[in-house]
Coordinates of C-alpha atoms and ligand atoms in Angstrom, one line a residue:
M1 CA 5.6 9.2 -1.5
N2 CA 6.8 11.7 -3.9
V3 CA 3.1 12.7 -4.7
H4 CA 2.4 13.5 -1.3
D5 CA 5.8 15.5 -1.1
S6 CA 4.6 17.7 -4.0
E7 CA 1.2 18.0 -2.1
K8 CA 3.1 19.4 1.0
M9 CA 5.3 21.8 -1.2
A10 CA 2.2 23.0 -2.8
G11 CA 0.7 23.4 0.8
I12 CA 3.4 25.5 1.9
L13 CA 3.4 27.6 -1.1
A14 CA -0.5 28.2 -0.8
S15 CA 0.2 29.3 2.9
E16 CA 2.4 32.0 1.3
G17 CA -0.2 33.3 -0.9
Y18 CA 0.6 31.2 -4.2
S19 CA -2.0 29.1 -6.2
P20 CA -1.4 26.4 -8.9
A21 CA -0.6 28.1 -12.3
E22 CA -2.4 26.3 -15.3
S23 CA 0.9 25.8 -17.1
H24 CA 4.4 26.2 -16.4
K25 CA 4.5 29.1 -18.8
D26 CA 2.4 31.1 -16.5
A27 CA 4.3 30.1 -13.3
D28 CA 6.4 32.3 -10.9
I29 CA 8.1 29.4 -9.3
I30 CA 8.6 25.8 -11.0
I31 CA 9.4 23.0 -8.8
F32 CA 10.5 19.6 -10.2
N33 CA 10.1 16.9 -7.5
T34 CA 12.4 14.3 -8.8
C35 CA 12.7 10.4 -8.5
S36 CA 16.0 8.6 -8.8
I37 CA 14.7 4.9 -7.8
R38 CA 15.6 3.8 -11.4
D39 CA 17.8 5.6 -14.3
K40 CA 14.7 5.9 -16.6
A41 CA 13.1 8.5 -14.1
E42 CA 16.1 10.5 -13.7
Q43 CA 16.9 10.7 -17.5
K44 CA 13.2 11.9 -18.0
F45 CA 13.8 14.6 -15.7
L46 CA 17.1 15.8 -17.1
S47 CA 15.5 16.0 -20.5
E48 CA 12.4 17.8 -19.1
L49 CA 14.9 20.3 -17.1
G50 CA 16.9 21.1 -20.5
R51 CA 13.5 22.2 -22.1
L52 CA 13.2 25.0 -19.5
K53 CA 16.4 26.8 -20.4
S54 CA 14.9 29.0 -23.0
L55 CA 11.8 29.7 -20.6
K56 CA 14.3 31.1 -18.1
K57 CA 16.0 33.2 -21.0
N58 CA 12.8 34.6 -21.8
N59 CA 11.7 35.3 -18.2
P60 CA 14.5 35.6 -16.0
G61 CA 12.3 36.4 -13.0
V62 CA 10.9 32.8 -12.9
K63 CA 12.5 30.8 -10.0
I64 CA 13.3 27.1 -10.8
A65 CA 13.9 24.6 -8.1
V66 CA 14.7 20.8 -8.2
A67 CA 13.4 18.9 -5.2
G68 CA 13.5 15.2 -4.5
C69 CA 16.0 12.4 -4.7
V70 CA 17.9 13.4 -7.8
A71 CA 18.4 16.7 -6.2
Q72 CA 19.7 15.2 -3.1
Q73 CA 22.0 12.8 -5.3
M74 CA 23.3 15.4 -7.5
G75 CA 23.5 18.1 -5.1
A76 CA 25.1 21.5 -5.9
R77 CA 26.3 19.8 -9.2
L78 CA 23.0 20.3 -10.6
L79 CA 23.5 24.3 -10.1
S80 CA 26.7 24.1 -12.1
R81 CA 25.4 21.5 -14.9
A82 CA 22.2 23.6 -15.3
P83 CA 22.6 27.2 -14.5
H84 CA 19.1 27.9 -15.1
V85 CA 18.3 26.1 -11.7
D86 CA 18.0 28.5 -8.8
F87 CA 17.4 25.9 -5.8
V88 CA 18.2 22.5 -5.2
L89 CA 16.2 21.1 -2.3
G90 CA 16.5 17.6 -0.8
P91 CA 13.5 15.4 0.3
Q92 CA 14.2 16.3 4.2
N93 CA 14.0 19.8 3.6
L94 CA 10.7 20.4 2.0
K95 CA 9.8 23.1 4.4
L96 CA 12.4 25.4 2.9
V97 CA 10.2 25.8 -0.3
R98 CA 9.0 28.8 2.0
D99 CA 12.5 30.5 1.3
I100 CA 12.0 30.0 -2.5
A101 CA 8.7 31.9 -2.0
N102 CA 10.2 34.5 0.1
D103 CA 12.8 35.6 -2.5
A104 CA 15.9 33.9 -0.7
T105 CA 18.7 33.8 -3.2
G106 CA 20.0 30.7 -5.0
S107 CA 21.0 27.9 -2.8
S108 CA 21.0 24.2 -2.2
M109 CA 19.4 22.8 0.7
L110 CA 20.5 19.3 1.2
E111 CA 21.3 19.0 4.9
D112 CA 20.1 16.0 7.0
N113 CA 17.1 17.3 8.9
P114 CA 17.0 15.9 12.6
M115 CA 13.7 17.6 13.2
L116 CA 12.0 16.2 10.1
A117 CA 9.7 13.8 12.0
E118 CA 8.5 16.7 14.4
E119 CA 7.5 18.9 11.4
E120 CA 4.0 19.3 10.7
L121 CA 3.7 20.8 7.1
P122 CA 0.3 21.6 5.4
A123 CA -0.6 19.8 2.4
L124 CA -2.7 20.8 -0.5
R125 CA -4.5 17.7 -1.4
K126 CA -6.5 17.3 -5.0
E127 CA -8.8 14.3 -3.9
K128 CA -11.6 14.6 -1.7
G129 CA -12.1 11.0 -0.6
R130 CA -8.7 9.6 0.2
A131 CA -5.4 11.2 1.5
W132 CA -1.7 10.4 2.1
V133 CA -0.2 10.6 5.5
S134 CA 3.5 10.4 6.2
I135 CA 4.1 8.2 9.3
M136 CA 7.9 8.0 8.9
Y137 CA 10.8 9.1 6.7
G138 CA 13.9 7.5 5.4
C139 CA 15.1 4.0 5.6
N140 CA 17.7 1.9 7.4
N141 CA 17.6 -1.3 5.4
F142 CA 20.4 -0.8 2.6
C143 CA 18.9 -3.3 0.0
T144 CA 21.9 -3.4 -2.3
Y145 CA 19.9 -2.1 -5.3
C146 CA 18.3 0.7 -3.6
I147 CA 19.1 4.5 -3.6
V148 CA 16.5 5.6 -1.1
P149 CA 18.8 5.2 2.3
Y150 CA 21.2 7.5 0.5
T151 CA 18.8 10.2 -0.6
R152 CA 16.2 10.1 2.1
G153 CA 18.4 9.6 5.0
R154 CA 18.0 7.4 8.3
E155 CA 14.6 6.3 9.6
K156 CA 12.5 8.8 11.7
S157 CA 9.0 8.1 13.0
R158 CA 6.5 10.8 13.5
P159 CA 5.1 10.9 17.0
S160 CA 1.6 9.2 17.2
E161 CA -0.3 12.1 18.6
S162 CA 0.9 14.2 15.6
I163 CA -0.3 11.6 13.1
V164 CA -3.7 10.9 14.7
R165 CA -4.2 14.8 14.9
E166 CA -3.5 15.0 11.2
I167 CA -6.1 12.3 10.5
E168 CA -8.7 13.7 12.9
G169 CA -8.5 17.0 10.9
L170 CA -8.9 14.8 7.6
A171 CA -12.1 13.2 9.0
A172 CA -13.5 16.6 9.8
E173 CA -12.8 17.7 6.1
G174 CA -14.7 14.6 4.8
F175 CA -11.9 12.2 4.1
K176 CA -12.9 8.6 4.3
E177 CA -9.7 6.8 3.6
V178 CA -6.0 7.4 4.5
T179 CA -2.8 5.7 3.2
L180 CA 0.0 5.7 5.6
L181 CA 3.4 6.3 4.1
G182 CA 6.9 5.1 5.0
Q183 CA 9.4 3.1 3.2
N184 CA 9.2 0.3 6.0
V185 CA 6.1 1.1 8.0
N186 CA 6.6 -2.0 9.9
S187 CA 9.6 -0.6 11.6
Y188 CA 7.6 2.5 12.8
R189 CA 8.2 3.2 16.7
S190 CA 7.5 6.3 18.5
D191 CA 5.5 5.9 21.9
V192 CA 3.7 2.8 20.1
D193 CA 4.6 0.4 17.4
F194 CA 3.0 0.0 14.1
P195 CA 0.2 -2.2 15.3
G196 CA -0.4 0.0 18.2
L197 CA -0.5 3.2 15.9
L198 CA -3.1 1.2 13.7
G199 CA -5.3 0.8 16.9
K200 CA -5.1 4.4 17.5
I201 CA -5.9 5.2 14.0
D202 CA -8.9 2.9 13.7
K203 CA -10.7 4.9 16.5
V204 CA -10.8 8.0 14.4
E205 CA -14.4 8.4 13.7
G206 CA -15.1 8.9 10.0
I207 CA -12.1 7.2 8.6
E208 CA -13.5 4.0 7.1
R209 CA -10.5 2.9 5.2
V210 CA -6.9 2.6 6.4
R211 CA -4.0 1.4 4.1
F212 CA -0.2 1.5 4.2
V213 CA 2.8 1.4 2.0
T214 CA 5.2 -0.2 2.2
S215 CA 5.6 -3.3 4.3
H216 CA 9.1 -5.0 4.6
P217 CA 8.4 -8.9 4.6
K218 CA 11.4 -9.4 7.2
D219 CA 9.4 -7.0 9.9
F220 CA 6.0 -8.2 8.7
S221 CA 4.9 -9.5 12.2
A222 CA 2.2 -11.9 13.7
A223 CA 1.1 -8.9 15.7
L224 CA 0.6 -6.9 12.6
I225 CA -1.6 -9.6 11.0
E226 CA -3.5 -9.9 14.2
A227 CA -4.3 -6.0 14.0
M228 CA -5.3 -6.4 10.3
A229 CA -7.6 -9.2 11.2
E230 CA -9.2 -7.2 14.2
L231 CA -9.3 -3.7 13.3
P232 CA -12.4 -2.8 11.0
S233 CA -11.0 0.1 9.3
I234 CA -7.8 -1.8 7.9
C235 CA -8.4 -2.6 4.3
E236 CA -8.1 -6.2 2.9
H237 CA -5.2 -5.4 0.8
I238 CA -1.3 -5.6 1.4
H239 CA 1.5 -4.6 -0.7
L240 CA 4.4 -6.9 0.2
P241 CA 7.5 -6.6 -2.0
L242 CA 9.1 -9.9 -2.6
Q243 CA 11.7 -8.8 -5.3
S244 CA 12.9 -12.3 -6.3
G245 CA 11.8 -15.9 -5.6
S246 CA 15.4 -17.1 -5.3
D247 CA 17.1 -17.1 -1.7
R248 CA 20.6 -16.5 -3.5
I249 CA 19.4 -13.5 -5.0
L250 CA 17.4 -12.3 -1.9
D251 CA 20.7 -12.8 0.1
L252 CA 22.5 -10.7 -2.4
M253 CA 19.9 -8.0 -2.3
N254 CA 20.3 -7.9 1.5
R255 CA 16.6 -8.4 2.1
R256 CA 17.0 -10.6 5.2
Y257 CA 14.4 -13.1 4.4
T258 CA 14.0 -16.3 2.4
Y259 CA 11.2 -17.3 0.1
D260 CA 10.1 -19.7 2.6
D261 CA 10.0 -17.2 5.4
Y262 CA 7.9 -14.9 3.1
R263 CA 5.4 -17.6 1.9
A264 CA 4.7 -18.7 5.6
K265 CA 3.8 -15.1 6.4
V266 CA 1.4 -14.9 3.4
W267 CA -0.3 -18.0 4.2
L268 CA -0.8 -16.9 7.9
L269 CA -2.1 -13.5 6.5
R270 CA -4.6 -15.6 4.3
E271 CA -5.8 -17.6 7.1
K272 CA -6.2 -14.6 9.6
V273 CA -7.7 -12.2 6.9
P274 CA -10.0 -14.2 4.4
G275 CA -10.2 -12.6 1.0
I276 CA -7.2 -10.3 1.5
A277 CA -5.7 -9.0 -1.8
I278 CA -1.8 -9.1 -2.0
T279 CA 0.4 -7.3 -4.3
T280 CA 4.3 -7.2 -4.8
D281 CA 7.3 -5.8 -6.3
I282 CA 9.7 -8.0 -8.4
I283 CA 13.1 -6.9 -10.0
A284 CA 14.2 -8.8 -13.0
G285 CA 17.7 -9.1 -14.0
F286 CA 19.5 -8.4 -10.7
P287 CA 23.4 -8.8 -10.9
T288 CA 24.2 -12.7 -11.5
E289 CA 20.7 -13.8 -11.8
T290 CA 20.7 -17.0 -13.7
E291 CA 17.8 -18.7 -15.7
E292 CA 17.5 -20.8 -12.3
D293 CA 16.9 -17.8 -10.0
Y294 CA 14.5 -16.5 -12.4
Q295 CA 12.5 -19.6 -12.5
A296 CA 12.3 -19.6 -8.8
T297 CA 10.6 -16.1 -9.1
V298 CA 8.2 -17.5 -11.9
R299 CA 7.4 -20.4 -9.4
A300 CA 6.8 -17.9 -6.6
L301 CA 4.4 -15.9 -8.8
K302 CA 2.4 -19.1 -9.6
E303 CA 2.4 -20.3 -6.0
I304 CA 1.4 -17.3 -4.4
E305 CA -1.0 -16.0 -7.1
Y306 CA -0.8 -12.3 -6.5
D307 CA -3.7 -9.9 -7.1
G308 CA -1.2 -7.8 -9.0
I309 CA 2.5 -7.1 -9.4
F310 CA 4.9 -4.0 -10.1
A311 CA 8.0 -5.7 -11.9
F312 CA 11.1 -3.6 -13.1
R313 CA 14.1 -4.3 -14.8
Y314 CA 17.3 -3.9 -12.5
S315 CA 18.6 -0.6 -12.8
P316 CA 22.1 -0.1 -11.4
R317 CA 22.1 3.2 -8.9
P318 CA 25.3 5.1 -8.4
G319 CA 27.0 4.4 -4.9
T320 CA 24.6 1.3 -4.1
G321 CA 26.1 -2.1 -3.0
A322 CA 24.9 -3.9 -6.2
A323 CA 26.3 -1.3 -8.7
S324 CA 29.9 -2.6 -8.0
M325 CA 28.8 -6.3 -8.2
E326 CA 30.2 -8.4 -11.1
G327 CA 27.7 -10.3 -13.2
D328 CA 25.7 -8.0 -15.0
V329 CA 22.6 -9.3 -16.9
P330 CA 22.5 -8.4 -20.5
E331 CA 19.9 -5.9 -21.1
D332 CA 17.9 -8.1 -23.6
V333 CA 17.8 -10.9 -21.1
K334 CA 16.5 -8.6 -18.3
L335 CA 13.9 -7.4 -20.7
D336 CA 12.7 -10.9 -21.7
R337 CA 12.5 -12.0 -18.2
L338 CA 10.3 -8.9 -17.3
Q339 CA 7.9 -9.2 -20.0
K340 CA 7.4 -12.9 -19.5
L341 CA 6.9 -12.2 -15.7
L342 CA 4.2 -9.6 -16.6
D343 CA 2.8 -11.8 -19.0
L344 CA 2.3 -14.6 -16.5
Q345 CA 0.8 -12.3 -13.9
D346 CA -1.6 -11.0 -16.4
S347 CA -3.0 -14.5 -16.6
I348 CA -3.1 -14.8 -12.9
T349 CA -4.7 -11.6 -12.2
I350 CA -7.4 -12.1 -14.8
R351 CA -8.2 -15.6 -13.2
K352 CA -8.2 -13.8 -9.8
N353 CA -10.6 -11.0 -10.8
A354 CA -13.2 -13.3 -12.6
P355 CA -15.0 -14.3 -9.2
F356 CA -15.8 -10.6 -8.7
E357 CA -18.4 -10.7 -11.7
G358 CA -21.9 -10.7 -10.4
T359 CA -20.9 -9.2 -6.7
V360 CA -21.8 -5.9 -5.0
Q361 CA -18.5 -4.1 -4.1
E362 CA -18.1 -1.2 -1.8
V363 CA -16.2 1.4 -3.9
L364 CA -14.8 4.8 -2.8
V365 CA -15.3 7.2 -5.6
E366 CA -12.2 9.1 -7.0
G367 CA -13.9 10.9 -9.8
A368 CA -14.0 10.4 -13.6
S369 CA -12.5 7.4 -15.1
E370 CA -9.0 7.8 -16.7
T371 CA -10.2 5.5 -19.6
D372 CA -13.6 7.0 -20.2
P373 CA -14.6 10.4 -18.9
M374 CA -18.3 9.4 -19.1
R375 CA -17.8 6.7 -16.4
L376 CA -16.9 7.2 -12.8
A377 CA -13.9 5.3 -11.2
G378 CA -13.1 4.1 -7.5
R379 CA -11.4 1.4 -5.7
T380 CA -12.5 -1.5 -3.6
R381 CA -11.4 -2.1 -0.1
T382 CA -9.0 -4.8 -1.9
N383 CA -7.6 -1.9 -3.9
K384 CA -9.0 -2.9 -7.2
I385 CA -9.9 -0.4 -9.7
V386 CA -13.6 0.0 -10.5
N387 CA -14.9 1.9 -13.7
F388 CA -18.6 2.4 -13.4
T389 CA -21.8 4.0 -14.8
G390 CA -24.5 5.7 -12.5
A391 CA -24.4 9.0 -10.5
A392 CA -22.2 9.4 -7.4
E393 CA -20.3 12.1 -5.5
E394 CA -16.6 12.2 -5.5
G395 CA -15.4 11.0 -2.0
A396 CA -18.6 8.9 -1.4
L397 CA -18.4 5.4 -0.4
I398 CA -21.0 3.6 -2.6
N399 CA -22.0 0.1 -3.6
V400 CA -21.2 -1.0 -7.2
E401 CA -22.4 -4.1 -9.0
I402 CA -19.7 -5.6 -10.8
L403 CA -20.7 -6.7 -14.4
K404 CA -17.2 -7.5 -15.9
A405 CA -13.8 -8.5 -14.8
H406 CA -10.7 -7.1 -16.7
K407 CA -7.0 -7.7 -16.4
H408 CA -6.3 -4.4 -14.7
S409 CA -9.7 -3.3 -13.5
L410 CA -13.5 -4.3 -12.8
E411 CA -16.5 -2.8 -14.7
G412 CA -19.9 -2.2 -13.1
R413 CA -22.7 0.1 -12.4
V414 CA -24.1 1.9 -9.3
A415 CA -26.0 -0.8 -7.5
Ligands
SAM1 N1 10.5 0.4 0.6 C1 9.9 -0.4 -0.2 C2 10.4 -1.8 0.0 O1 11.0 -2.1 0.9 O2 10.0 -2.7 -0.6 C3 10.0 0.0 -1.8 C4 10.8 1.0 -2.0 S1 11.1 1.3 -3.8 C5 10.7 3.0 -3.8 C6 10.0 0.6 -4.8 C7 10.6 -0.5 -5.7 O3 11.5 -0.2 -6.7 C8 11.2 -1.7 -4.9 O4 10.2 -2.5 -4.1 C9 11.9 -2.4 -5.9 O5 11.2 -3.3 -6.6 C10 12.0 -1.1 -6.9 N2 13.4 -0.8 -7.1 C11 14.1 -0.1 -6.4 N3 15.4 -0.1 -6.5 C12 15.7 -0.4 -7.9 C13 16.4 -0.7 -8.8 N4 17.7 -0.1 -8.6 N5 16.3 -1.2 -10.0 C14 14.8 -1.7 -10.1 N6 13.9 -1.7 -9.4 C15 14.3 -1.1 -8.0
SF4_2 FE1 14.9 0.7 -0.7 FE2 15.0 -1.6 0.9 FE3 14.7 0.6 2.0 FE4 12.8 -0.4 0.5 S1 13.4 -1.1 2.4 S2 13.4 1.7 0.6 S3 13.8 -1.2 -1.1 S4 16.3 0.2 1.1

């Protein structure tokens, strides 16, 4: 979501005549787009920001802005703590980047924006084949560990015509894949609900792949599973964050489902969409998590056999429900549980990837591989990363023969 917010800010600046600088030293405007989901991201930003003090001293004309969730959370305090910052810009007010470009004087832009869902902002996208598309903003769920409802405000859905218009434009530019963005896409509602929106997007000529993040398990409906089974463009991959395998912890997290509810949905999904890849998010060391709770998560990973997980050590966020809970889990225990979950998942992922060896997979080419610039990289419909040899255009859909399965990727050659 933040990557796409950055694309929108760059799009607005481009429409004002600006272009991306080679380095921050050559820039007229520097914008930090910040994340406060965990403390580590926030600390990293604060130390980067400190480094720009001397740059501002040598070049007082450069405008420095802080956007995103840390900006929203710290607000005007940032301006007094770091006087070299000129603007503070919350995630609901991206369009005000225009004011920075137009030489407005220092201010903070943090108000609730009731018109957010009606805005159509240009985006400067770097990739040629796949694009992010916002379908809704904010979140109403208040999971007790999470800062998002406080920084991104209440849920607002974009009108379906506006979304479809943007996607038709992307198809005309040659994009083949879109990923729909929202904190809880399953509660999307405008003139249609989320399965209805998918039905409309599926009809857009030229868009061969549709993905979406993130789905909240409590709202993951049978109607959505039907839509995924029936609509040809919807990719065979779902990211469905479980967070914990313990019902006691899920309740404390205010997730509003039990492990059994979750598992029943996964089994139905696997029955209706054979071969679907499933990934998840897990938090290790939520307040009061016992060895028994943690073992429930271990059992869940073994039972569901995800294609991959994103696991995090619980990080208390100021002002959230969990931050004031008793029963902090010691840092070394959190770390130990996290590492064991990651190791367990690695062994599961490698087992799940092995059957791909010898098959031919449709891959959307993303460009040079990150691990080896001599090779290309892309993704299967099931969202597996494939590094491969042979010639292909960025943004093309091609067939790749899979020669080897690894833990975090597949390896192959153009078929
Ligand atoms: N909206 C999505 C959902 O409902 O699952 C995800 C939102 S969040 C940006 C992405 C992931 O970060 C969450 O699924 C959770 O696992 C993790 N996360 C959020 N807050 C956290 C915290 N305080 N400490 C550790 N991990 C956290
Ligand atoms: Fe955070 Fe929960 Fe909303 Fe996801 S659904 S953004 S985890 S509060």
